XYZ file of C-alpha atoms in Angstrom:
372
model
C -13.794 -23.156 -3.487
C -10.453 -23.493 -5.102
C -8.231 -20.696 -5.166
C -5.963 -19.311 -7.460
C -2.089 -19.914 -7.126
C -0.712 -17.607 -10.143
C -2.107 -13.926 -9.492
C -3.934 -12.774 -12.436
C -2.473 -9.791 -15.263
C -5.500 -7.568 -13.501
C -4.140 -8.666 -9.994
C -1.118 -7.187 -10.858
C -2.108 -4.072 -12.310
C -4.181 -3.424 -9.168
C -1.392 -4.201 -6.906
C 1.358 -2.219 -8.865
C -1.613 0.623 -9.587
C -2.144 0.553 -5.803
C 1.108 0.786 -4.365
C 1.908 3.312 -6.314
C -1.174 5.593 -5.174
C -0.237 4.602 -1.085
C 3.565 5.934 -2.287
C 2.016 9.189 -3.243
C 0.229 9.531 -0.424
C 3.474 8.809 2.037
C 5.566 11.570 -0.039
C 2.608 13.648 0.642
C 2.524 12.746 4.262
C 6.438 13.758 4.696
C 5.946 16.552 2.834
C 3.422 18.145 4.490
C 5.465 17.599 8.201
C 8.429 18.699 6.801
C 6.371 21.664 6.152
C 4.631 21.724 9.736
C 8.667 21.151 11.303
C 10.491 24.197 9.658
C 7.472 25.879 9.538
C 5.035 25.471 11.779
C 7.079 25.131 15.418
C 9.202 28.110 14.281
C 5.303 30.310 14.876
C 4.466 31.323 18.383
C 2.187 28.616 20.105
C -1.578 29.580 19.783
C -4.460 30.040 17.088
C -2.307 31.345 14.493
C 0.607 28.185 14.306
C -2.886 25.934 14.409
C -3.780 28.253 11.172
C -0.464 27.143 9.521
C -1.276 23.054 10.359
C -4.963 23.697 9.482
C -4.219 23.184 5.992
C -2.073 19.502 6.419
C -4.888 18.493 8.676
C -7.470 19.119 5.714
C -5.283 17.505 3.970
C -5.111 14.052 6.148
C -8.498 14.060 6.215
C -8.801 13.794 2.735
C -5.320 11.501 1.736
C -7.978 7.978 2.318
C -9.673 8.717 -0.223
C -6.765 8.750 -2.421
C -6.651 4.735 -2.207
C -9.286 1.833 -2.850
C -7.417 -1.420 -0.825
C -9.699 -2.019 2.509
C -6.137 -2.156 4.486
C -3.473 1.223 3.175
C -7.077 3.151 3.343
C -7.573 1.798 6.898
C -4.371 2.330 7.806
C -4.118 5.964 6.382
C -7.052 6.619 8.162
C -6.304 5.222 11.712
C -2.715 7.017 11.932
C -2.441 9.211 9.899
C -6.480 11.040 9.222
C -7.277 10.251 13.098
C -3.794 9.928 15.370
C -1.720 12.494 13.465
C -3.983 15.164 12.918
C -5.079 14.821 16.988
C -1.256 15.061 17.710
C -1.140 18.457 14.984
C -3.761 20.011 16.826
C -2.208 19.940 20.448
C 1.222 20.250 18.578
C -0.545 23.510 17.553
C -0.872 24.704 21.213
C 2.747 23.217 22.266
C 1.273 20.276 23.354
C 1.285 16.155 23.398
C 3.997 13.866 21.866
C 5.236 16.400 19.029
C 5.891 19.170 21.368
C 9.713 20.528 22.433
C 9.418 20.257 26.226
C 7.714 16.211 25.380
C 10.428 14.975 22.946
C 14.095 14.246 24.043
C 15.137 14.601 20.706
C 13.383 17.226 18.242
C 15.252 16.583 14.596
C 13.201 16.061 11.495
C 13.144 12.020 11.535
C 12.053 12.152 15.213
C 9.334 14.748 14.700
C 7.957 12.335 10.959
C 7.612 9.061 13.141
C 6.564 10.026 16.011
C 3.337 12.267 14.048
C 3.115 8.618 12.393
C 3.550 6.238 14.753
C 2.006 5.623 18.398
C 5.540 5.615 19.988
C 5.256 6.422 23.750
C 7.267 9.332 24.381
C 5.333 10.926 26.231
C 2.654 8.130 28.744
C -0.732 8.867 27.345
C -1.976 6.934 30.838
C -0.390 4.782 32.924
C -1.750 1.509 32.410
C -0.117 -1.246 32.535
C 0.453 -3.573 29.510
C 2.430 -6.472 30.332
C 4.622 -7.820 27.240
C 4.034 -10.405 25.394
C 6.363 -13.464 24.681
C 7.527 -14.270 21.190
C 5.340 -17.200 21.062
C 2.482 -15.482 21.357
C 3.102 -13.715 17.937
C 3.915 -17.158 16.318
C 0.385 -18.401 18.037
C -1.130 -15.643 16.270
C 1.008 -15.948 13.024
C -0.434 -19.465 12.954
C -4.160 -18.695 14.054
C -4.017 -15.988 11.084
C -2.449 -17.853 8.202
C -5.535 -20.848 9.786
C -8.830 -17.755 9.281
C -8.372 -16.219 6.457
C -8.302 -19.504 4.255
C -11.250 -20.819 6.125
C -13.461 -17.895 5.906
C -12.507 -17.454 2.753
C -14.175 -20.953 1.934
C -17.018 -21.274 4.258
C -17.896 -17.539 4.435
C -21.739 -18.850 3.094
C -21.220 -21.473 6.198
C -20.053 -19.228 8.841
C -23.169 -16.434 7.251
C -25.967 -19.563 6.927
C -25.197 -20.162 10.789
C -25.772 -16.408 12.121
C -25.350 -13.717 9.711
C -23.140 -12.122 13.445
C -20.975 -15.100 13.341
C -19.152 -14.020 10.238
C -18.589 -10.698 10.779
C -17.045 -11.546 14.190
C -14.516 -13.575 12.751
C -14.065 -10.825 10.574
C -13.378 -8.558 13.715
C -11.817 -10.989 15.762
C -9.235 -11.302 12.364
C -8.525 -7.815 11.726
C -8.090 -7.676 16.220
C -5.561 -9.956 15.202
C -3.621 -8.408 12.261
C -3.786 -5.317 13.727
C -1.666 -6.453 17.351
C 0.662 -8.101 15.010
C 1.075 -5.041 12.429
C 1.808 -2.770 16.139
C 4.514 -5.557 17.135
C 6.170 -5.236 14.128
C 5.965 -1.485 14.282
C 7.759 -1.813 17.575
C 10.308 -4.015 16.682
C 11.087 -1.773 13.613
C 10.723 1.757 14.896
C 13.596 1.884 16.942
C 15.892 0.559 14.727
C 15.248 3.970 12.306
C 15.768 6.083 15.562
C 18.242 4.404 16.807
C 16.633 5.356 20.292
C 15.330 2.680 22.862
C 11.176 3.883 22.687
C 8.004 1.863 23.776
C 4.925 1.366 21.360
C 2.433 2.861 22.638
C 0.005 -0.088 23.443
C -3.320 -0.400 21.610
C -4.940 -3.757 23.406
C -4.132 -4.713 27.053
C -6.247 -7.962 26.749
C -9.555 -6.556 26.321
C -11.500 -9.735 27.141
C -10.817 -9.953 30.337
C -12.466 -6.642 31.514
C -14.325 -6.232 34.151
C -16.244 -3.355 33.575
C -16.878 -0.348 31.158
C -14.569 1.946 33.051
C -11.935 -0.973 32.971
C -12.624 -1.755 29.104
C -12.720 1.104 27.694
C -10.149 3.295 29.580
C -7.407 0.721 30.133
C -7.950 -2.010 27.980
C -9.545 -1.243 24.835
C -7.638 1.434 21.784
C -5.260 2.724 23.994
C -3.771 5.463 22.098
C -7.143 6.075 21.000
C -8.007 6.764 24.579
C -5.122 8.538 25.371
C -4.655 11.156 22.435
C -8.736 11.549 23.211
C -8.221 12.590 26.786
C -5.716 15.192 25.781
C -7.444 16.397 22.786
C -11.325 16.422 24.204
C -12.112 15.100 27.687
C -9.624 17.355 29.647
C -10.638 20.393 28.124
C -14.126 19.578 28.135
C -13.946 18.593 31.569
C -11.894 21.822 32.719
C -14.194 24.278 30.619
C -17.112 22.924 32.109
C -16.292 22.438 35.703
C -16.356 26.502 36.057
C -20.366 26.680 34.961
C -21.848 22.906 36.340
C -19.270 21.465 39.058
C -16.446 19.045 39.236
C -18.948 15.725 39.289
C -20.883 16.915 35.417
C -18.617 18.179 34.728
C -16.867 14.609 34.886
C -20.012 13.175 33.323
C -20.290 15.626 30.400
C -16.434 14.936 29.448
C -17.220 11.329 28.896
C -19.591 12.231 26.788
C -18.248 14.342 24.490
C -15.063 12.088 24.051
C -17.255 9.189 23.139
C -18.686 11.512 20.486
C -16.068 12.334 19.091
C -14.993 9.249 18.758
C -18.148 7.788 16.718
C -17.416 10.464 14.611
C -14.421 9.569 13.659
C -15.521 5.924 13.627
C -18.247 7.270 10.790
C -15.165 8.541 8.959
C -13.070 5.711 9.139
C -16.198 3.538 8.092
C -17.120 5.931 4.995
C -13.211 5.523 3.925
C -14.062 1.759 4.151
C -16.939 1.482 2.314
C -17.804 4.662 0.396
C -21.028 4.417 2.120
C -23.104 7.479 3.244
C -23.131 6.616 7.344
C -25.818 5.357 8.806
C -24.831 7.013 12.425
C -24.786 3.107 14.173
C -20.265 3.489 15.342
C -21.517 7.075 16.775
C -25.350 6.151 18.457
C -23.148 3.695 19.685
C -20.283 4.856 21.583
C -23.138 7.498 22.970
C -24.963 4.838 24.468
C -21.553 2.833 26.211
C -20.551 6.209 27.401
C -23.719 7.121 28.572
C -23.500 3.582 31.133
C -20.166 4.446 31.666
C -21.136 7.627 33.299
C -24.252 5.532 34.712
C -21.638 3.059 36.089
C -19.858 5.751 37.674
C -21.790 6.969 39.891
C -23.106 3.489 40.476
C -20.024 2.723 41.440
C -19.739 5.431 44.000
C -22.638 4.886 45.458
C -21.580 1.138 47.140
C -18.091 2.155 47.246
C -18.641 2.887 51.321
C -20.451 0.042 51.571
C -17.218 -2.242 49.705
C -19.630 -4.172 48.503
C -18.809 -5.057 44.806
C -19.234 -7.351 42.116
C -16.590 -10.110 41.874
C -14.430 -10.465 38.285
C -16.206 -13.472 37.941
C -19.661 -12.162 36.841
C -18.517 -8.468 35.692
C -16.173 -9.727 33.793
C -18.591 -12.073 31.000
C -21.932 -9.160 31.334
C -18.743 -7.237 30.021
C -17.830 -8.993 27.183
C -22.199 -9.874 26.604
C -22.929 -6.157 26.766
C -20.192 -5.280 24.075
C -21.165 -8.565 21.487
C -24.421 -7.510 21.664
C -24.058 -3.577 21.282
C -21.903 -4.421 18.515
C -23.782 -7.111 16.731
C -26.896 -4.635 16.953
C -25.419 -1.523 16.023
C -21.585 -1.990 14.218
C -21.706 -5.556 12.543
C -24.399 -5.123 10.083
C -22.762 -1.859 8.938
C -19.903 -3.597 7.730
C -22.037 -5.775 5.855
C -24.117 -3.090 4.709
C -20.740 -1.704 3.802
C -19.137 -4.971 2.370
C -16.173 -3.938 4.147
C -16.106 -7.674 5.591
C -16.058 -9.392 2.193
C -13.295 -6.586 0.845
C -11.234 -6.749 3.499
C -11.372 -11.001 3.589
C -10.731 -10.981 -0.435
C -7.585 -8.623 0.171
C -5.769 -11.010 3.023
C -6.520 -13.794 -0.508
C -5.603 -11.440 -2.895
C -2.330 -10.447 -1.827
C -1.512 -13.997 -0.629
C -2.461 -15.258 -4.159
C 0.008 -12.681 -5.073
C 3.084 -13.724 -2.929
C 2.900 -17.668 -3.410
C 2.795 -16.555 -7.238
C 5.925 -15.397 -6.747
C 7.278 -17.824 -4.061
C 6.285 -20.562 -7.198
C 8.051 -18.238 -9.199
C 11.208 -18.015 -7.626
C 11.200 -21.677 -7.029
C 11.202 -22.763 -10.576
C 13.451 -20.044 -11.366
C 16.357 -21.532 -9.343
C 15.435 -25.259 -9.416
C 13.885 -25.199 -12.828
C 17.453 -23.507 -13.837
C 19.737 -25.803 -12.251
C 17.837 -28.678 -13.414
C 18.360 -27.541 -17.042
C 22.128 -26.667 -16.207
């Protein structure tokens, strides 16, 4: 299939209309967080501060419905409806990155950026993530540039080869784009705040995972892991310890954390596809939570004997388990909602639009010079 070089009027209208909606969404976010900074922050922590931020939380849950672009909707849903809302819940009780005790500076600009961005003010976890070199990100950019036209032009071939293989390529592409976007955010944020700040890591080479505990706790979706540890796992475990003991409270906390994460994943899929959920994401996360609890207990049984499998064995087993369960529960949901095709089409459309603008600029500069 030949790609169109110059964007059509319909695409230009789509870009303009969607960007205007996104600007209004951003204005709503800024206004809501400004209210939280000046009003809610001056209300004593606890129930009454929670009541004061509750309208903001409800607005943030509804904002992704104002957008139709999968990427802009996904960004808003993940960073605002999920992470910012959970930070505001912690802020209601003077915990988390938005609390004054955890912030080196408490200016309005700092408050808004910390609320919307994964900035590492008070680390949620002690996971050490090795910084990646510039060459690594250059290779990622090249790989993304190669994958987009390949997937778009040969998507039917990949689907005929195996339906889940095409979805795997879409998810791999999304992983690369998210890493690049977070790296860019990490470069720009210190310039805006004029402070040396670290970005809360999102991934830590998950393909090197040696166990489920290692995958979920130290390598995958670390921003979400950290915020869920504060908002769900720690409170549930602390509460249940008084009733069922420390051992079982740990497992209840794990299952509660995975359940909340699964519900939020279902909400994100609903934002992107606007299709009623099948609860496959929730089922996947609960399955992994149960397996993680079993893994923890099995490790305890063999700790005294100092017997364990080599990472060369457990690593491939974990990756195979992740792929098998994703192909079973998550990938079909992407196909059912049409999220995969929608996202790749957006990449191509943006590429066409940018190329058309670039060609117009070249024609204006060099064509005009030729006439002179």
